[in-house]
PDB file of C-alpha atoms in Angstrom:
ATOM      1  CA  UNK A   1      78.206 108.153 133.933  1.00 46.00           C
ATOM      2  CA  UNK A   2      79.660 108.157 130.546  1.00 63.00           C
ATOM      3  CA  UNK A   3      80.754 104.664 129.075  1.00 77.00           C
ATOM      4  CA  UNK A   4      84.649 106.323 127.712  1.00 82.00           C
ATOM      5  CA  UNK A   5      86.535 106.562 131.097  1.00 88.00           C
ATOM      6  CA  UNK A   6      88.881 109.493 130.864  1.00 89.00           C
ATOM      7  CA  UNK A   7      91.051 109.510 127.974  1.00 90.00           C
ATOM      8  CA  UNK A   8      94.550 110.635 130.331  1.00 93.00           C
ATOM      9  CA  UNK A   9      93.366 106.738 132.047  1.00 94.00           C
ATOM     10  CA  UNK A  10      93.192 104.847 129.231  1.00 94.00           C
ATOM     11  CA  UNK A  11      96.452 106.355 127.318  1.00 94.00           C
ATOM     12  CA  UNK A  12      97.798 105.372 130.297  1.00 95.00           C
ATOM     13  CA  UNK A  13      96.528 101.874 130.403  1.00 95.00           C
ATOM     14  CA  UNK A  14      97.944 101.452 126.544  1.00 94.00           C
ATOM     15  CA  UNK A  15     101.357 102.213 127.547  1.00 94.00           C
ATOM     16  CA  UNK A  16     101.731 100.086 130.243  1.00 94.00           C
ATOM     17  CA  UNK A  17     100.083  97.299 128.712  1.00 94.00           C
ATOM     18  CA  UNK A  18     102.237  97.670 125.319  1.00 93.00           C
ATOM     19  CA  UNK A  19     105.428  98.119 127.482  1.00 91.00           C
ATOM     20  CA  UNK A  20     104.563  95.870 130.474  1.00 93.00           C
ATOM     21  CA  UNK A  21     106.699  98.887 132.379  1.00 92.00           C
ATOM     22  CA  UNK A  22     105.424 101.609 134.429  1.00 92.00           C
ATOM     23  CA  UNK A  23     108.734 103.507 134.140  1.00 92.00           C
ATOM     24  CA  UNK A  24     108.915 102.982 130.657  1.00 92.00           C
ATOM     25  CA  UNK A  25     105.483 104.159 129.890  1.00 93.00           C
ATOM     26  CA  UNK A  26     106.427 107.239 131.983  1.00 94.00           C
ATOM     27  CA  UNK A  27     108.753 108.233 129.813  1.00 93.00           C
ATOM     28  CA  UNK A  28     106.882 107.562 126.955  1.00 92.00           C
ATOM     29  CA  UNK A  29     103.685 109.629 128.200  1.00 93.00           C
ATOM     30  CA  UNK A  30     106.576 112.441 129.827  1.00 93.00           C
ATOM     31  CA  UNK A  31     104.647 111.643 132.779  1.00 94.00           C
ATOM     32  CA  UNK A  32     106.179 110.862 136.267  1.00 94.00           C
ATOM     33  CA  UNK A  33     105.612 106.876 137.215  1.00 93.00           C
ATOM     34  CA  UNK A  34     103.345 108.388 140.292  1.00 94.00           C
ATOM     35  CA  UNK A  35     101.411 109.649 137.885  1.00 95.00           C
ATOM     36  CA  UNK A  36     101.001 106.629 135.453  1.00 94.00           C
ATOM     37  CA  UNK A  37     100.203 104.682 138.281  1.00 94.00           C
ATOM     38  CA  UNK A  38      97.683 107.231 139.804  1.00 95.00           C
ATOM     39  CA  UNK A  39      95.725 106.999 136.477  1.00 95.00           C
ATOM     40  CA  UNK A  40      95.582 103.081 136.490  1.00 94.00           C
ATOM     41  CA  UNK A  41      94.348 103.019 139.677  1.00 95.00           C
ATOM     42  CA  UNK A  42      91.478 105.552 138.671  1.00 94.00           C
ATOM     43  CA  UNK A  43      90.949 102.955 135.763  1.00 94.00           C
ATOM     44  CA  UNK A  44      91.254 100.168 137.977  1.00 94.00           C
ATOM     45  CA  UNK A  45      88.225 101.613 140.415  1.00 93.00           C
ATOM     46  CA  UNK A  46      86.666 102.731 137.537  1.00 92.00           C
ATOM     47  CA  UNK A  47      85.980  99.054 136.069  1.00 92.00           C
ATOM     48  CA  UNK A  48      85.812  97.643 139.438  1.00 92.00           C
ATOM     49  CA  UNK A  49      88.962  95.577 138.950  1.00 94.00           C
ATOM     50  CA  UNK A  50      92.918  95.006 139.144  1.00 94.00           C
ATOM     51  CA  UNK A  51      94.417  95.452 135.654  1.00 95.00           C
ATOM     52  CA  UNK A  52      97.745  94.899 136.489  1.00 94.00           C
ATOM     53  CA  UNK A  53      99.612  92.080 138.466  1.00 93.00           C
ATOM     54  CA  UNK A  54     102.694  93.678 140.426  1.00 86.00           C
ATOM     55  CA  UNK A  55     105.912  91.947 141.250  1.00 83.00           C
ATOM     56  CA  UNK A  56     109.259  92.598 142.379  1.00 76.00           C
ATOM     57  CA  UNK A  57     110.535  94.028 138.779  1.00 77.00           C
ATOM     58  CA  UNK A  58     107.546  92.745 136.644  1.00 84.00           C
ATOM     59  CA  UNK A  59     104.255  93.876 135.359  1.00 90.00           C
ATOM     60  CA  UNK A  60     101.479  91.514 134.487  1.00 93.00           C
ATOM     61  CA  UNK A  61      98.308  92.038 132.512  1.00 94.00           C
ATOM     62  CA  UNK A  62      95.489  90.652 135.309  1.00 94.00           C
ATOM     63  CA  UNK A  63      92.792  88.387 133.552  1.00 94.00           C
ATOM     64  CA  UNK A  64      90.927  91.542 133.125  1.00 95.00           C
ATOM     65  CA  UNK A  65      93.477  93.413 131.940  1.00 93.00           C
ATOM     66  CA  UNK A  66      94.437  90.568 129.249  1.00 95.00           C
ATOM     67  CA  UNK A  67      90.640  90.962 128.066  1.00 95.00           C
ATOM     68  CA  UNK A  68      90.497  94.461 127.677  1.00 94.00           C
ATOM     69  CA  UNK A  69      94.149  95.436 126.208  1.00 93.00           C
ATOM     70  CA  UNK A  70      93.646  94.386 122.601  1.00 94.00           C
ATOM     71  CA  UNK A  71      91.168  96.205 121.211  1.00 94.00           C
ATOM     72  CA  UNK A  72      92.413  99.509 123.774  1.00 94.00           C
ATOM     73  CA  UNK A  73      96.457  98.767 121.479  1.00 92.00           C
ATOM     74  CA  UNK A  74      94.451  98.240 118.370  1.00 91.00           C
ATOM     75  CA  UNK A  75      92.186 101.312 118.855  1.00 92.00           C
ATOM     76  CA  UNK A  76      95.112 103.476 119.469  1.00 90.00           C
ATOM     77  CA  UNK A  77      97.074 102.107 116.866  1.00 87.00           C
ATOM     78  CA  UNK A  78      94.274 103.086 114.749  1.00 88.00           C
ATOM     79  CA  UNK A  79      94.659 106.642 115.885  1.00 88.00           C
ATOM     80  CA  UNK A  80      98.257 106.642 115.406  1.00 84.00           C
ATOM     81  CA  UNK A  81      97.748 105.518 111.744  1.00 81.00           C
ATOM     82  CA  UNK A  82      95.027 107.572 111.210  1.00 82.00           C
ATOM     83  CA  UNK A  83      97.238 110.870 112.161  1.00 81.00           C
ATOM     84  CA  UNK A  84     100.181 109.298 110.897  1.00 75.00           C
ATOM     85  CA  UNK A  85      98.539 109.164 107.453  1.00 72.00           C
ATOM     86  CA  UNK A  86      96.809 112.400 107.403  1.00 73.00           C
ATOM     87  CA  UNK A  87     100.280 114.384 108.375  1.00 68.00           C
ATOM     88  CA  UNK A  88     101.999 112.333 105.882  1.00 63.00           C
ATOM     89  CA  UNK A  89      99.347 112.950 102.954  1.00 63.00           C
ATOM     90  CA  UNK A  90      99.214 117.295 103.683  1.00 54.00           C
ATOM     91  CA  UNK A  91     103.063 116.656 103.678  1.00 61.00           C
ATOM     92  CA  UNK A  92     103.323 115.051 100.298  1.00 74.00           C
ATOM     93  CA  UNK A  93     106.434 112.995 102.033  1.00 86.00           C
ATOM     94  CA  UNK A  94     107.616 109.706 101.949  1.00 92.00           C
ATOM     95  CA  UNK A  95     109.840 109.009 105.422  1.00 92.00           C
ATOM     96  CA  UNK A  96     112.257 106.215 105.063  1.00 95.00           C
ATOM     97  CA  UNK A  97     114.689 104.771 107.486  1.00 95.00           C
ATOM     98  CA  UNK A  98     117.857 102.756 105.955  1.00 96.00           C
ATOM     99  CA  UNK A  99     120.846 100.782 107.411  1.00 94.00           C
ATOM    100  CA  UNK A 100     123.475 102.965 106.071  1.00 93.00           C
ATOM    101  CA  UNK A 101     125.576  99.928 103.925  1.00 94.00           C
ATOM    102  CA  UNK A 102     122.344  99.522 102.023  1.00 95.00           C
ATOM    103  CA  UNK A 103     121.574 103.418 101.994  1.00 95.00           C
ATOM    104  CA  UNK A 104     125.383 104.614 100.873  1.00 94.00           C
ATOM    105  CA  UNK A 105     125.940 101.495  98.730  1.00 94.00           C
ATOM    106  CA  UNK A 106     123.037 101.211  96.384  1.00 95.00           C
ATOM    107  CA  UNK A 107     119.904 103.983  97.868  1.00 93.00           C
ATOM    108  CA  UNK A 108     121.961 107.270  97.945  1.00 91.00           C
ATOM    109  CA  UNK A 109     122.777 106.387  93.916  1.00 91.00           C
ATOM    110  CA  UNK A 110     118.765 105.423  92.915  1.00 94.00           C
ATOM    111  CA  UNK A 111     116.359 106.909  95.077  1.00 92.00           C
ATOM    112  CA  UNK A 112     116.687 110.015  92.559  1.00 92.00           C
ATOM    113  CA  UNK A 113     115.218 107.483  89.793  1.00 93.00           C
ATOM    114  CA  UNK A 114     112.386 107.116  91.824  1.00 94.00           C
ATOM    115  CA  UNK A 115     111.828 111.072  91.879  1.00 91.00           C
ATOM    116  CA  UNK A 116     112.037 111.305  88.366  1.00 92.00           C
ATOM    117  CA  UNK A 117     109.532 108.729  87.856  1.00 92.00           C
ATOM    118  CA  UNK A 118     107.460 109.916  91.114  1.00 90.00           C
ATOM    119  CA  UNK A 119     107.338 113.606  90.994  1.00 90.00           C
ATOM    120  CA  UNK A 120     104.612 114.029  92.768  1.00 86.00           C
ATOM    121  CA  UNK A 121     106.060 112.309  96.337  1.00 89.00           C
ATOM    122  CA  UNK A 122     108.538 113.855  98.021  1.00 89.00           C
ATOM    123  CA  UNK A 123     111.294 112.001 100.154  1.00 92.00           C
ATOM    124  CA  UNK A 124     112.879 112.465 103.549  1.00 90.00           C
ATOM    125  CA  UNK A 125     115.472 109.690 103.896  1.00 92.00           C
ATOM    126  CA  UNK A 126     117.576 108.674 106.901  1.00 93.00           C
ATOM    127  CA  UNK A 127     120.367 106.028 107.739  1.00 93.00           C
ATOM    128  CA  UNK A 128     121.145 104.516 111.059  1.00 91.00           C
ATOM    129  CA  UNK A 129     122.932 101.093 112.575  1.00 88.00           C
ATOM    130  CA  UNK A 130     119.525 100.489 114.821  1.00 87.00           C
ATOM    131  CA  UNK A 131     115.952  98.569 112.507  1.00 87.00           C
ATOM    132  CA  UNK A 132     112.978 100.930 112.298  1.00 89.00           C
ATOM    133  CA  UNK A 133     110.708 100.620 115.427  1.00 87.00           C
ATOM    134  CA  UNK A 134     107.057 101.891 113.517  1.00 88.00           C
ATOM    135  CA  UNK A 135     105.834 101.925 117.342  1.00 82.00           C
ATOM    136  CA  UNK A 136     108.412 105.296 118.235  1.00 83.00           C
ATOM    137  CA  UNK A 137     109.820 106.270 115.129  1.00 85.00           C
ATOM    138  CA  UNK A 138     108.146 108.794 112.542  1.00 85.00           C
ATOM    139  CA  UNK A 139     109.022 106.664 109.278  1.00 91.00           C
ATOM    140  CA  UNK A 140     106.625 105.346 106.559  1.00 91.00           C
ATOM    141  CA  UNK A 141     109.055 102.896 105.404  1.00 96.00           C
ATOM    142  CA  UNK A 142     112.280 101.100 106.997  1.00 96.00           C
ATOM    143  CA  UNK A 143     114.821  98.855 104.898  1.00 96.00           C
ATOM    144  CA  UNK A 144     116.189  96.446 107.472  1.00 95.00           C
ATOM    145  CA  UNK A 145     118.178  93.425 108.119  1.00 94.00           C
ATOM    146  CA  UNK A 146     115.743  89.863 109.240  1.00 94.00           C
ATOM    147  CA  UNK A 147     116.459  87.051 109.745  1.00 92.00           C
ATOM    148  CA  UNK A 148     112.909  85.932 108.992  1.00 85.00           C
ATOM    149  CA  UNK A 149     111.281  87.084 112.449  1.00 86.00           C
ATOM    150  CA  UNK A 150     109.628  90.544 111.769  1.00 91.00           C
ATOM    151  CA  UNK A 151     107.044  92.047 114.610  1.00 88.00           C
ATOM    152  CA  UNK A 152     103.345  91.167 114.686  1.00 89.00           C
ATOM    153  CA  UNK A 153     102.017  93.624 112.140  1.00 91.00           C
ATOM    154  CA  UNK A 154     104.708  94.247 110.208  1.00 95.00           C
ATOM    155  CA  UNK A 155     105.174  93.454 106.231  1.00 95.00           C
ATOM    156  CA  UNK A 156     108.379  92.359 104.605  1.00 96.00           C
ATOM    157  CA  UNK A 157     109.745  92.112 101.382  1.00 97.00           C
ATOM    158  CA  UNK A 158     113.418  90.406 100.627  1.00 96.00           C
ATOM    159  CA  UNK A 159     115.409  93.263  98.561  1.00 96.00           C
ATOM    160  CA  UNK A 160     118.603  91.353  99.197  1.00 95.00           C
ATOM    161  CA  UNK A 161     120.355  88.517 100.668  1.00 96.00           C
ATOM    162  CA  UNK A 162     123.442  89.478 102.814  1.00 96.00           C
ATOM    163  CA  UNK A 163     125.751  87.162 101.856  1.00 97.00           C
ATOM    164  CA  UNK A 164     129.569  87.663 102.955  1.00 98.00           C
ATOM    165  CA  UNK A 165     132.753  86.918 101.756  1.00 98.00           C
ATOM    166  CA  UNK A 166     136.260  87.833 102.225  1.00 98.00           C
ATOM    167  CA  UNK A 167     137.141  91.315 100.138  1.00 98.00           C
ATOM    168  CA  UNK A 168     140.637  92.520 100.385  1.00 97.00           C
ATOM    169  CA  UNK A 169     143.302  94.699  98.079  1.00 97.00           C
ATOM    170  CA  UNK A 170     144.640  93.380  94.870  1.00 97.00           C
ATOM    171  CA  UNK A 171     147.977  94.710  96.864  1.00 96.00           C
ATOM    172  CA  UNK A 172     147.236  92.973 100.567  1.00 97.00           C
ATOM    173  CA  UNK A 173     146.699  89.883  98.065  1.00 97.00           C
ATOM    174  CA  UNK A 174     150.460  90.131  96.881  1.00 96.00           C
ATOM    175  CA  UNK A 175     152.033  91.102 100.172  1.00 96.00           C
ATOM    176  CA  UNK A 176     150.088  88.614 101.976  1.00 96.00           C
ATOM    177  CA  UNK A 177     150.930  85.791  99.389  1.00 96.00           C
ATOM    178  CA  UNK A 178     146.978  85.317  99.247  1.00 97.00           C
ATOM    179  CA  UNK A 179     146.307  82.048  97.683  1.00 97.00           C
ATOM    180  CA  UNK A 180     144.001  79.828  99.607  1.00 96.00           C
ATOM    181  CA  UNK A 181     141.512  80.291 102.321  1.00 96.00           C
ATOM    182  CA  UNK A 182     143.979  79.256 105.104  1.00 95.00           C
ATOM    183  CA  UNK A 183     146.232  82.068 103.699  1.00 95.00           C
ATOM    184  CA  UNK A 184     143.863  84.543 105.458  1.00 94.00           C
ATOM    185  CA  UNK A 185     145.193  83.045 108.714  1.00 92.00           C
ATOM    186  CA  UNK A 186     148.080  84.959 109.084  1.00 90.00           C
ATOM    187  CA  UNK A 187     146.321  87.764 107.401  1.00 92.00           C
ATOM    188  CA  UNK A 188     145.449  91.258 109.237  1.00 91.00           C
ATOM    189  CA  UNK A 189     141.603  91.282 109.644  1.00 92.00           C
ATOM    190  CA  UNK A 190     139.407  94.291 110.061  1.00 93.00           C
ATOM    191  CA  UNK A 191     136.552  93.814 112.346  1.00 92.00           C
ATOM    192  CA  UNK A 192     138.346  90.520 113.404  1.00 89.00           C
ATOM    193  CA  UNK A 193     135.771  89.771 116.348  1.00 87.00           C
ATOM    194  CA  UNK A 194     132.693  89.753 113.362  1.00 90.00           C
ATOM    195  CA  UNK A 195     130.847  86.396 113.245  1.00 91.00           C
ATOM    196  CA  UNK A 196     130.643  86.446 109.290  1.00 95.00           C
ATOM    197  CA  UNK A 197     134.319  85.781 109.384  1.00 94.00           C
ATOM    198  CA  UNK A 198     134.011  82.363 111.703  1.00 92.00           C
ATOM    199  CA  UNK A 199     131.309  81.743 109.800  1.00 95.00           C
ATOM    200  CA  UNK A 200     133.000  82.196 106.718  1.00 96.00           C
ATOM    201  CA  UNK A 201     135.947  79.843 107.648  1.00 95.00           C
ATOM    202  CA  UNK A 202     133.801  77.056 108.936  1.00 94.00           C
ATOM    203  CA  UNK A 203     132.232  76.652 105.780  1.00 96.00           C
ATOM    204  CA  UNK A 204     135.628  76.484 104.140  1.00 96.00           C
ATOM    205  CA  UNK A 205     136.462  73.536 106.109  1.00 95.00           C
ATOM    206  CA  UNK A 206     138.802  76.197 109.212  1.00 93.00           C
ATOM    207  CA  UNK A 207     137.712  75.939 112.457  1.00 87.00           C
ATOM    208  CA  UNK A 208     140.816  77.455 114.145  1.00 82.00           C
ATOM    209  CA  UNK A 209     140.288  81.323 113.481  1.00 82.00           C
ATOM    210  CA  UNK A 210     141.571  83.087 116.292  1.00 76.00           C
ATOM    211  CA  UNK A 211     139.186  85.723 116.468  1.00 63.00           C
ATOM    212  CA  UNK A 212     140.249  87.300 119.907  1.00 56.00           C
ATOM    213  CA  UNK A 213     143.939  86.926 119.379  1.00 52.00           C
ATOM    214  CA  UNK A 214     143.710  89.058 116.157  1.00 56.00           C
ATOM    215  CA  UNK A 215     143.235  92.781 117.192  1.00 57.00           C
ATOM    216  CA  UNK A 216     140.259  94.979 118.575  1.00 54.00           C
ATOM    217  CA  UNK A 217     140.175  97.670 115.541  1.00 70.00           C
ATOM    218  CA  UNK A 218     136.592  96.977 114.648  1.00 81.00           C
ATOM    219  CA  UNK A 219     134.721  98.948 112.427  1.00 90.00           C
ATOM    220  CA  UNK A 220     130.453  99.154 112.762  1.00 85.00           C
ATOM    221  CA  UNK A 221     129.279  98.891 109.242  1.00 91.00           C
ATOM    222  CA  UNK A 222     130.392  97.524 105.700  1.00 95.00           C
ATOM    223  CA  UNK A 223     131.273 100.520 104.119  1.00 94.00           C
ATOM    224  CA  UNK A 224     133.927 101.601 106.779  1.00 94.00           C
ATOM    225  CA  UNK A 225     135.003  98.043 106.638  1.00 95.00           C
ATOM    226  CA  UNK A 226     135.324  98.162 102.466  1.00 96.00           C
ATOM    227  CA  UNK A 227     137.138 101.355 102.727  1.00 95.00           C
ATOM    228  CA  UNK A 228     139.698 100.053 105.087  1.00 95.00           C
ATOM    229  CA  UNK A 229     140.094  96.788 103.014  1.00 96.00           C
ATOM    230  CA  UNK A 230     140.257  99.038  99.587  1.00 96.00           C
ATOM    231  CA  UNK A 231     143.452 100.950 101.609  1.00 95.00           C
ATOM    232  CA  UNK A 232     144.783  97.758 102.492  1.00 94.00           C
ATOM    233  CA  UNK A 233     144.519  97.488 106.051  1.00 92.00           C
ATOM    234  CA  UNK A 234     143.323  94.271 105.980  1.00 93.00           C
ATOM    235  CA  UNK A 235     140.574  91.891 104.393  1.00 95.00           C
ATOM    236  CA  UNK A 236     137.118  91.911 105.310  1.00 96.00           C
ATOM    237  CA  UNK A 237     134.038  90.241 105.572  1.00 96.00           C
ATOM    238  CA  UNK A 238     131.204  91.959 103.231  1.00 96.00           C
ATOM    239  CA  UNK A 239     128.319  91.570 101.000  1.00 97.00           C
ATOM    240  CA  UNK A 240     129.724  91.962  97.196  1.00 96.00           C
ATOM    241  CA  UNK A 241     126.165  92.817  95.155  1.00 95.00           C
ATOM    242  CA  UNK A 242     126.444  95.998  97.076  1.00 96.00           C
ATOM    243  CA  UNK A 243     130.064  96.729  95.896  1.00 96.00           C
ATOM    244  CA  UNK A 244     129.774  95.456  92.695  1.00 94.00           C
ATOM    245  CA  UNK A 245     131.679  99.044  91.469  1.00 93.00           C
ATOM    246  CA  UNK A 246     134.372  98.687  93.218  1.00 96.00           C
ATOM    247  CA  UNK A 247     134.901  94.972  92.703  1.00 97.00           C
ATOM    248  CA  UNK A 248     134.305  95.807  88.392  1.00 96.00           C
ATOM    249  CA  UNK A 249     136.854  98.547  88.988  1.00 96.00           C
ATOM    250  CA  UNK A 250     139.443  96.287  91.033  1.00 96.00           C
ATOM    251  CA  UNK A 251     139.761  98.940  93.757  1.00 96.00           C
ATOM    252  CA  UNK A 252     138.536  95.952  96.005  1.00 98.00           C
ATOM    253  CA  UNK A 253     139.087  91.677  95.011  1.00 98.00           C
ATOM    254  CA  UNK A 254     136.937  88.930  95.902  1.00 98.00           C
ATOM    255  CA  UNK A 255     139.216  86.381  95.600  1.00 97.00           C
ATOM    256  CA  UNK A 256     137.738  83.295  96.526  1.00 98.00           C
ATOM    257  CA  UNK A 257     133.817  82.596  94.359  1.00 97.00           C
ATOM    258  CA  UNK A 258     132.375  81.101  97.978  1.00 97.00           C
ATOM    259  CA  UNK A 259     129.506  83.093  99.891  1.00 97.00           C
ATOM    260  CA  UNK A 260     128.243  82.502 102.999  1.00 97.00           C
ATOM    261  CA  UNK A 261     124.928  83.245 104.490  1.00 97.00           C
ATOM    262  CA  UNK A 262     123.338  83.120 107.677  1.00 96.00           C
ATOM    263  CA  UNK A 263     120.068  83.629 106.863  1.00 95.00           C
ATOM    264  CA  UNK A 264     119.924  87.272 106.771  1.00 96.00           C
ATOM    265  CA  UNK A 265     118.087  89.303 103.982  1.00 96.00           C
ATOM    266  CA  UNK A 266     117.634  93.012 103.886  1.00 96.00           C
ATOM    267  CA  UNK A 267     114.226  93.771 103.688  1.00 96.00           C
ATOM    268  CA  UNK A 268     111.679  96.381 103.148  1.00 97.00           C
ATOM    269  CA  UNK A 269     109.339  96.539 105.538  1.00 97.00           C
ATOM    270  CA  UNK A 270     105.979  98.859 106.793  1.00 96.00           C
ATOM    271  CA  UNK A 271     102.632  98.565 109.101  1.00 93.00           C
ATOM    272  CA  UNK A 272     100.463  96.340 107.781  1.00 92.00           C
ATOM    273  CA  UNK A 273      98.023  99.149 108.114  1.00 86.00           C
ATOM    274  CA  UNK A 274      99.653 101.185 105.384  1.00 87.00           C
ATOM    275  CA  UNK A 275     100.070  98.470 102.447  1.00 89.00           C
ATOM    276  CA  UNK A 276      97.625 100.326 100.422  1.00 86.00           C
ATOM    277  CA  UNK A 277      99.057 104.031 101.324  1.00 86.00           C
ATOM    278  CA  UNK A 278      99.439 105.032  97.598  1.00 86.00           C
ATOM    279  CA  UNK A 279     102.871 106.183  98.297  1.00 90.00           C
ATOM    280  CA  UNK A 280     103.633 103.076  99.933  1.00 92.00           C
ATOM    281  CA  UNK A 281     102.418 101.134  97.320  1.00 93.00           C
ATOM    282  CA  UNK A 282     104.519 102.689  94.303  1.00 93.00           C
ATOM    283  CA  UNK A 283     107.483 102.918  96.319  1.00 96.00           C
ATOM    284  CA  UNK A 284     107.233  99.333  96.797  1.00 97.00           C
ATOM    285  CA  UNK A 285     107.308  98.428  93.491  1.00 97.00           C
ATOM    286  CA  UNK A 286     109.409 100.717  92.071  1.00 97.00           C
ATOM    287  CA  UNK A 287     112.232  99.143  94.786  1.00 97.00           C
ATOM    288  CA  UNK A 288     111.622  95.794  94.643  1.00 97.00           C
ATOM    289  CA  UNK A 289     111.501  96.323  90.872  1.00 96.00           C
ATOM    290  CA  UNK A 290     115.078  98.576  91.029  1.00 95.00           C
ATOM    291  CA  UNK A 291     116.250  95.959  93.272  1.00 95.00           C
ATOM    292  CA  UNK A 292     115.921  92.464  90.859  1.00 94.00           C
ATOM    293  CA  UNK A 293     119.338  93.122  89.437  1.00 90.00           C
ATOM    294  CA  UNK A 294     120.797  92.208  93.201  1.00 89.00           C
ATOM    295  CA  UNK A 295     118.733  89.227  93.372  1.00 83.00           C
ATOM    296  CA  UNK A 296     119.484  87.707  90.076  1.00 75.00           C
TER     297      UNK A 296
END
């Protein structure tokens, strides 16, 4: 009998044990749940013991199970690397994943530095609202939000602190008789339910913002929520070393010097497994390099 029990098993075993769902690893493996569980039972007789634990809604790793699912994740995640890396290196591409505030406001204007001083990588960048997940998605690099908790085997590096304060219209200023923080009160707000803003006020010394009484226009990321402040719909609650243009060119005012922060830092992050992935490793420091001027 050979000592590798059948590969279909095992891939099977990963997935449940990473997702601690035999419906989820389903449709993961595009395999019906029948079928995931028909494999971990062959598993199961194979080693001559329960894997699983089974409840109403749950799935438990068994004792056994516990034992054996670390170095079955890490071995796969060694494949996964492994053909990760060698697709990646015949490809010649870097794949990054952005939050789009942080890939409109200050990537889309630099990353072509980094091609003229990297000719040899190509790039294949993409933006979304949702962090990089390196256990689904197809990306080298991600640049993220954290609040200092990043998943077990993940790197970070702090590109940014996300610091907010109110940005409004040298014109909403005027018609809104903007003087003081409590001025804002009575002042339209865009994204008016968005915790920076209560945050923002408590620090000031206001605890009665009336977020809910104030509208339900809200807007999902800074630059939609600059542009509408910049038009003068209203003030709004953003990071300022990523507008730093349009604050110089007075198309939007900060008119108050205080910044909040909740802890929050964009980040770049990758696998642990790829920190010495050459085109990893320039990329890094060309950005955290291109990136000081934010920091300082």
């Amino acid at each position: 009998m050979s000592d590798i029990p059948p590969l279909t098993s095992v891939r099977a075993f990963e997935a449940v044990a990473r997702q601690l769902s035999f419906t989820r690893a389903a449709a993961e493996l595009g395999m019906s749940q029948a079928a995931v569980s028909y494999q971990i039972k062959l598993l199961e007789e194979r080693i001559g013991a329960a894997l699983f634990v089974r409840k109403a809604r749950q799935v438990e790793l068994s004792e056994v199970g516990q034992r054996l699912a670390p170095d079955v994740l890490q071995a796969f995640d060694i494949l996964r690397n492994s053909f990760v890396q060698t697709h990646q290196h015949v490809s010649g591409t870097l794949a990054i994943l952005s939050l789009p505030t942080f890939a409109t406001r200050w990537f889309a204007a630099n990353i072509g530095l980094f091609q003229v001083a990297h000719p040899d990588i190509a790039v294949r960048f993409n933006s979304r609202v949702e962090n990089v997940d390196f256990q689904k998605d197809m990306f080298d690099v991600g640049i993220i939000a954290s609040w200092g908790e990043l998943p077990e085997g993940v790197v970070g590096h702090e590109l940014l602190r996300a610091e907010f304060t109110p940005i409004m219209s040298g014109d909403f200023i005027e018609r809104h008789r903007i003087r003081e923080p409590r001025d804002l009160l009575r002042a339209p707000a865009i994204s008016p339910s968005d915790q920076w803003i209560g945050q923002w006020f408590a620090m000031m010394g206001i605890d009665d913002y009336p977020a809910m009484a104030r509208g339900v226009v809200t807007l999902d990321t800074q630059v939609l929520e600059a542009a509408a402040a910049g038009a003068g719909r209203g003030f709004a609650m953003i990071t300022p070393a990523l507008f730093r243009d349009d604050l110089a060119s007075g198309r939007l005012v900060q008119p108050f010097p205080e910044l909040g922060w909740d802890g929050c830092t964009y980040q770049l992050v990758y696998p642990q497994s790829r920190r010495n992935w050459t085109k990893v490793k320039v990329f890094r420091e060309w950005i955290l390099e291109a990136t000081s001027v934010l920091r300082a």
